[in-house]
Amino acid sequence: MRRIALLCLILLFGQQALPQVQRALTIDDLTRWNRITEKAVSDDGSLTAFKTEPWTGDPVVTLYDKDAKLKASFNCATGIKLTADSRFLIFTIKPKEANVTELKLKKTKKEDMPLDMLGIYDVTKGVTDTVTRLKSYKVPSKWSGWISFQTEPVKEKAAPKGESPVKESSEAKMENPEAKKENGKKPKTESADNGYALLIRNLNTGATDTVKFVTEYMFVTEAEMLMCATTGDDKTLEPGVLMIDLKKGTRTALYTGKAKFKQLAADKTGERAAFIATSDEKDKAGNTYSLYCRTGKGAAVVAAAPGSAGIPEGWIINENARLTFGEKSRRLFFGTSPAYKLKDTTILDEDRPNVDVWHYAEGKLHTAQVIAKSRDSKKTYMAVYHTDLNKVLQLATSEMPEVQLIDKGDAPKLLASSYLPYELESMWEGNQHYDIWLVDAITGTTQKLKENLNARMRVSPAGKYLYWYQSSDSSWYSYDIAGDREYRLTTPETLPCYNELNDVPDLPDLYQPAGWLKDDKAFLISDRYDIWSLDPMAGRAPVNVTGNGRSSKVTYRLIDFDPENDYIDPAVKQYLLGLNGITKGSAYYSLDLKKKDFPIQLKGGNFNLGMPAKALKSDVIIYTKEDFGIFPDYIFSDLSFKGEKRLTSANPQQKEFLWGTAEKVKWISLDGWEVEGLLYKPANFDPAKKYPMIVNFYEKSSTELYRHRIPEAGRSTIDYHYYTSNGYLVFNPDIYYTDGYPGQSCYNCVMPGIMSLIEQGFVDEKRIGAQGHSWGGYQVAYLATRTSLFAAIESGAPVVNMYSAYGGIRWESGANRSMQYEHQQSRIGATIWEAPQRYWENSPLFSIDKVTTPILIMSNDADGAVPWYQGIEYFIAMRRLGKPAWLLNYNGEPHWPLKVPNKVDFQKRMSQFFNHYLKGEPMPQWMKEGVSATEKDFTLGY
């Protein structure tokens, strides 16, 4: 017996010692993968919070303490906020996805579906308070101790005959007014027009104040005050606008009277407040709003109204414009517009002609007008009310519609611009030109600075300079506002700050600038590698701040830890993220702008580092580190980056699966370029074996060597992990383009890259597939006309006929497609009349007869980027010639499927397609016989 028992123990422990057997990923496994979609760091760095969510299922919020230990987690939570004192975690609790699905299957009415809840977690007590039926909530961003929220009104449930209706209960919810009529009048109920009860809770004491029937509310930025508008309760609470001092517990009426209120605004201290209001109940269009302003204690007064001096005749105070106070000046900026036109209600809609009139010379193409109709109908024009002068001044006009504040509205002038004179040519150029003015903030007089400027002019943070990058000569410029003088700061010879890798038939774009030093002392820009300091008055030559980027092939970019701070303080140590162009690895660096030293590397290596986030009032840092096999979980550290503690663990299930590896490969293109690409190999790769391979690419991806591609049922491309887990190689080559020959350029780079891999002996040359979407879909369609190497190709949303596509419309924007052929990605570089042969030779449609490869096409009927008839032209040509082809049209989906079931379906069909042609697996029913229109509701044909 002892020997038997001993043998059982040996077997038991022997089984435990065996390594876990890993398996290949399935398409259904991909939906289990989590992403970290929200993060928050408390001001003092003592708390960090994250939202982790799967592609399908419920999100989870996790909270960690300063020791990187899990403090709490909350299911179905989203919208995380940490209060400024680090005492509370605030979040929204969504209904469980499974419960919602079950109710939808039962045909539950929308109004009976479960609502969101508010979660308030007290970090010190470890207790969560919840508020049901949440409608909205707000938390002050720069101070703490308070939260305000509104809830949906309680509905009465229908009761059996002879019984009284049953009212639902709700936590933290005011009882509705009595159901009985008072004085023959029905009691006021909560609604969008009447408003909802606003509950204002002191988070320290739990005491809650209530303002009934609130339509709008906001916390003042830096003072413990709350501003709200109420329609009143017809009893003790009068309608109007209130300023509530939360510290003193007092309420000040800024306005008393029945009206509709919008655009509540206050300065940082709450001393100045403003809003717009109308008491005209018959005004449904919004033509009778007045601007009200308070500049001290007491009530607000009318500052401007339609017909006021300074408001153009026939113009109104527009309800869609935000109100903004000057930082220090006594100015209030608001919006006006021509009065809204009123529809003739004496004519029935069916008796009114319904026609679009397109005019050849109108600036904006009519299709673009239709797309922008909702936005354009709400367009506003900036005006200013000078509270110290009691003067209204219209700043923007119909001819000069765009105005930017200078020095947060305190400068003597403002910057105005107009693209209207050049709107027509933007149809084919693809970019905007501008006329530029300076506008005097007191008198409204204008000074024209530029005409037909092909650049977007900006304002320096302290308001001393205007600056812009001029593509026509690849140079930076500045304009000294006080001195009324323009300076050229760079030339291509002194500093090449244009995109050195530009490969479209257009002027090269810029590298994004790093920012301005405090008080506008210097302007920091970037070239391909380094950061440079420019004197905005061109008094010195550009200075290389980072020094060694170009020589070491490291691209430095400044890390902005405080987006609200609009300048760079040279007295404070700066931090950089660097990408090594040779190794493709990355690193964090520190830099002292007062010294002339090179950046000091703090942490780096053969991995990809994310942009870190920092606590506002401490050196606490969170960041991510990833490679193809390592998910970008968050790490806790400080600005030294010496110690690190892992916080999140989003995907522990990864260890269950076979995983591949990524490596960089090189070859020479047919036109002499040294080209790089990425090769992804399956787990347990054996160079003596031959593997099927899928070629997937877009333009250039070799810098993503250490990117972790989160597994997902993707909307448009193969999932690399799924294919490497299932024994495939995946090859992603870079493409270098020559203007006028995009198809040939692709062939010249891709084909020798494939051959270089075949020569190494581990690629099965009879089992190579290709897959691409949109521009990638075009390129693989082109390759199919030039080679019989591929055993199968999936081409998603491709353009196959550049003639018909050239004159088409991108329906999501209403823009004409010609500019992308003349100047952008399609890279023809000429009009269809100047180079018709290029449009012909780059169009796969005209060589479909040469195709020998089975093609799977995805082209959706609501595609707003590539007209879906391009996919139809492709399929019809293949069908007409008797070549194997299938077309997937996800009904009602845009450029790619967005609904998860459709994405999963696409991935399953694509994998079955490739598995059949590249692995010899049986052909599924949908490929053998199709799925007829009468059968699509009953079978998927897998």
PDB file of C-alpha atoms in Angstrom, residues 697-785:
ATOM      1  CA  PHE A 697       1.483  46.032 -45.647  1.00  0.00           C
ATOM      2  CA  TYR A 698       0.298  49.603 -46.131  1.00  0.00           C
ATOM      3  CA  GLU A 699       3.201  52.034 -46.624  1.00  0.00           C
ATOM      4  CA  LYS A 700       5.990  51.879 -44.025  1.00  0.00           C
ATOM      5  CA  SER A 701       5.859  49.943 -40.761  1.00  0.00           C
ATOM      6  CA  SER A 702       9.440  48.942 -39.935  1.00  0.00           C
ATOM      7  CA  THR A 703       9.590  51.458 -37.043  1.00  0.00           C
ATOM      8  CA  GLU A 704       6.941  49.284 -35.349  1.00  0.00           C
ATOM      9  CA  LEU A 705       9.329  46.393 -34.724  1.00  0.00           C
ATOM     10  CA  TYR A 706       8.647  46.543 -30.983  1.00  0.00           C
ATOM     11  CA  ARG A 707       4.979  47.448 -31.202  1.00  0.00           C
ATOM     12  CA  HIS A 708       2.639  45.070 -29.411  1.00  0.00           C
ATOM     13  CA  ARG A 709      -0.251  44.406 -31.748  1.00  0.00           C
ATOM     14  CA  ILE A 710      -3.099  43.768 -29.321  1.00  0.00           C
ATOM     15  CA  PRO A 711      -4.968  40.679 -30.551  1.00  0.00           C
ATOM     16  CA  GLU A 712      -8.363  41.603 -31.938  1.00  0.00           C
ATOM     17  CA  ALA A 713     -10.924  40.622 -34.495  1.00  0.00           C
ATOM     18  CA  GLY A 714      -9.749  43.538 -36.614  1.00  0.00           C
ATOM     19  CA  ARG A 715     -11.948  45.588 -38.877  1.00  0.00           C
ATOM     20  CA  SER A 716      -9.621  45.615 -41.873  1.00  0.00           C
ATOM     21  CA  THR A 717      -6.428  43.612 -41.495  1.00  0.00           C
ATOM     22  CA  ILE A 718      -5.188  40.233 -40.392  1.00  0.00           C
ATOM     23  CA  ASP A 719      -4.451  39.683 -36.729  1.00  0.00           C
ATOM     24  CA  TYR A 720      -0.729  38.937 -36.655  1.00  0.00           C
ATOM     25  CA  HIS A 721      -0.904  36.928 -33.429  1.00  0.00           C
ATOM     26  CA  TYR A 722      -3.653  34.672 -34.746  1.00  0.00           C
ATOM     27  CA  TYR A 723      -1.677  33.791 -37.858  1.00  0.00           C
ATOM     28  CA  THR A 724       1.705  33.289 -36.165  1.00  0.00           C
ATOM     29  CA  SER A 725      -0.042  31.214 -33.495  1.00  0.00           C
ATOM     30  CA  ASN A 726      -1.466  29.055 -36.264  1.00  0.00           C
ATOM     31  CA  GLY A 727       1.819  28.364 -38.033  1.00  0.00           C
ATOM     32  CA  TYR A 728       2.019  31.249 -40.533  1.00  0.00           C
ATOM     33  CA  LEU A 729       4.815  33.654 -41.307  1.00  0.00           C
ATOM     34  CA  VAL A 730       3.692  37.277 -41.694  1.00  0.00           C
ATOM     35  CA  PHE A 731       5.803  39.647 -43.797  1.00  0.00           C
ATOM     36  CA  ASN A 732       5.318  43.422 -43.590  1.00  0.00           C
ATOM     37  CA  PRO A 733       7.576  45.274 -46.080  1.00  0.00           C
ATOM     38  CA  ASP A 734       8.155  49.038 -46.325  1.00  0.00           C
ATOM     39  CA  ILE A 735       7.282  50.700 -49.646  1.00  0.00           C
ATOM     40  CA  TYR A 736       9.230  53.562 -51.246  1.00  0.00           C
ATOM     41  CA  TYR A 737       7.267  55.405 -53.910  1.00  0.00           C
ATOM     42  CA  THR A 738       8.100  57.207 -57.127  1.00  0.00           C
ATOM     43  CA  ASP A 739       5.629  59.889 -58.209  1.00  0.00           C
ATOM     44  CA  GLY A 740       3.355  58.666 -60.971  1.00  0.00           C
ATOM     45  CA  TYR A 741       4.055  54.965 -60.411  1.00  0.00           C
ATOM     46  CA  PRO A 742       2.491  53.818 -57.121  1.00  0.00           C
ATOM     47  CA  GLY A 743       1.694  50.317 -58.374  1.00  0.00           C
ATOM     48  CA  GLN A 744       5.141  49.742 -59.863  1.00  0.00           C
ATOM     49  CA  SER A 745       6.772  51.173 -56.707  1.00  0.00           C
ATOM     50  CA  CYS A 746       4.908  48.630 -54.622  1.00  0.00           C
ATOM     51  CA  TYR A 747       5.990  45.808 -56.949  1.00  0.00           C
ATOM     52  CA  ASN A 748       9.609  46.990 -56.904  1.00  0.00           C
ATOM     53  CA  CYS A 749       9.792  46.854 -53.097  1.00  0.00           C
ATOM     54  CA  VAL A 750       7.558  43.921 -52.200  1.00  0.00           C
ATOM     55  CA  MET A 751       8.544  41.264 -54.729  1.00  0.00           C
ATOM     56  CA  PRO A 752      12.327  41.258 -54.094  1.00  0.00           C
ATOM     57  CA  GLY A 753      11.548  41.271 -50.353  1.00  0.00           C
ATOM     58  CA  ILE A 754       9.491  38.098 -50.772  1.00  0.00           C
ATOM     59  CA  MET A 755      12.173  36.505 -52.942  1.00  0.00           C
ATOM     60  CA  SER A 756      14.866  37.276 -50.369  1.00  0.00           C
ATOM     61  CA  LEU A 757      12.850  35.330 -47.795  1.00  0.00           C
ATOM     62  CA  ILE A 758      12.168  32.439 -50.155  1.00  0.00           C
ATOM     63  CA  GLU A 759      15.918  32.145 -50.738  1.00  0.00           C
ATOM     64  CA  GLN A 760      16.411  31.519 -47.004  1.00  0.00           C
ATOM     65  CA  GLY A 761      14.534  28.256 -47.381  1.00  0.00           C
ATOM     66  CA  PHE A 762      11.782  28.489 -44.767  1.00  0.00           C
ATOM     67  CA  VAL A 763       8.999  30.005 -46.952  1.00  0.00           C
ATOM     68  CA  ASP A 764       6.802  27.670 -48.963  1.00  0.00           C
ATOM     69  CA  GLU A 765       6.713  29.546 -52.290  1.00  0.00           C
ATOM     70  CA  LYS A 766       3.520  27.726 -53.315  1.00  0.00           C
ATOM     71  CA  ARG A 767       1.653  28.908 -50.214  1.00  0.00           C
ATOM     72  CA  ILE A 768       2.084  32.689 -50.123  1.00  0.00           C
ATOM     73  CA  GLY A 769      -0.908  34.990 -49.666  1.00  0.00           C
ATOM     74  CA  ALA A 770      -1.319  38.772 -49.554  1.00  0.00           C
ATOM     75  CA  GLN A 771      -3.745  40.974 -47.657  1.00  0.00           C
ATOM     76  CA  GLY A 772      -4.321  44.715 -47.559  1.00  0.00           C
ATOM     77  CA  HIS A 773      -7.063  47.243 -46.969  1.00  0.00           C
ATOM     78  CA  SER A 774      -7.853  50.590 -48.610  1.00  0.00           C
ATOM     79  CA  TRP A 775      -4.492  51.793 -49.964  1.00  0.00           C
ATOM     80  CA  GLY A 776      -3.126  48.376 -49.038  1.00  0.00           C
ATOM     81  CA  GLY A 777      -6.133  46.803 -50.766  1.00  0.00           C
ATOM     82  CA  TYR A 778      -5.285  48.704 -53.952  1.00  0.00           C
ATOM     83  CA  GLN A 779      -1.668  47.595 -53.828  1.00  0.00           C
ATOM     84  CA  VAL A 780      -2.377  43.881 -53.412  1.00  0.00           C
ATOM     85  CA  ALA A 781      -4.950  44.149 -56.231  1.00  0.00           C
ATOM     86  CA  TYR A 782      -2.231  45.668 -58.421  1.00  0.00           C
ATOM     87  CA  LEU A 783       0.254  42.918 -57.503  1.00  0.00           C
ATOM     88  CA  ALA A 784      -2.284  40.285 -58.571  1.00  0.00           C
ATOM     89  CA  THR A 785      -2.087  41.677 -62.127  1.00  0.00           C
TER      90      THR A 785
END
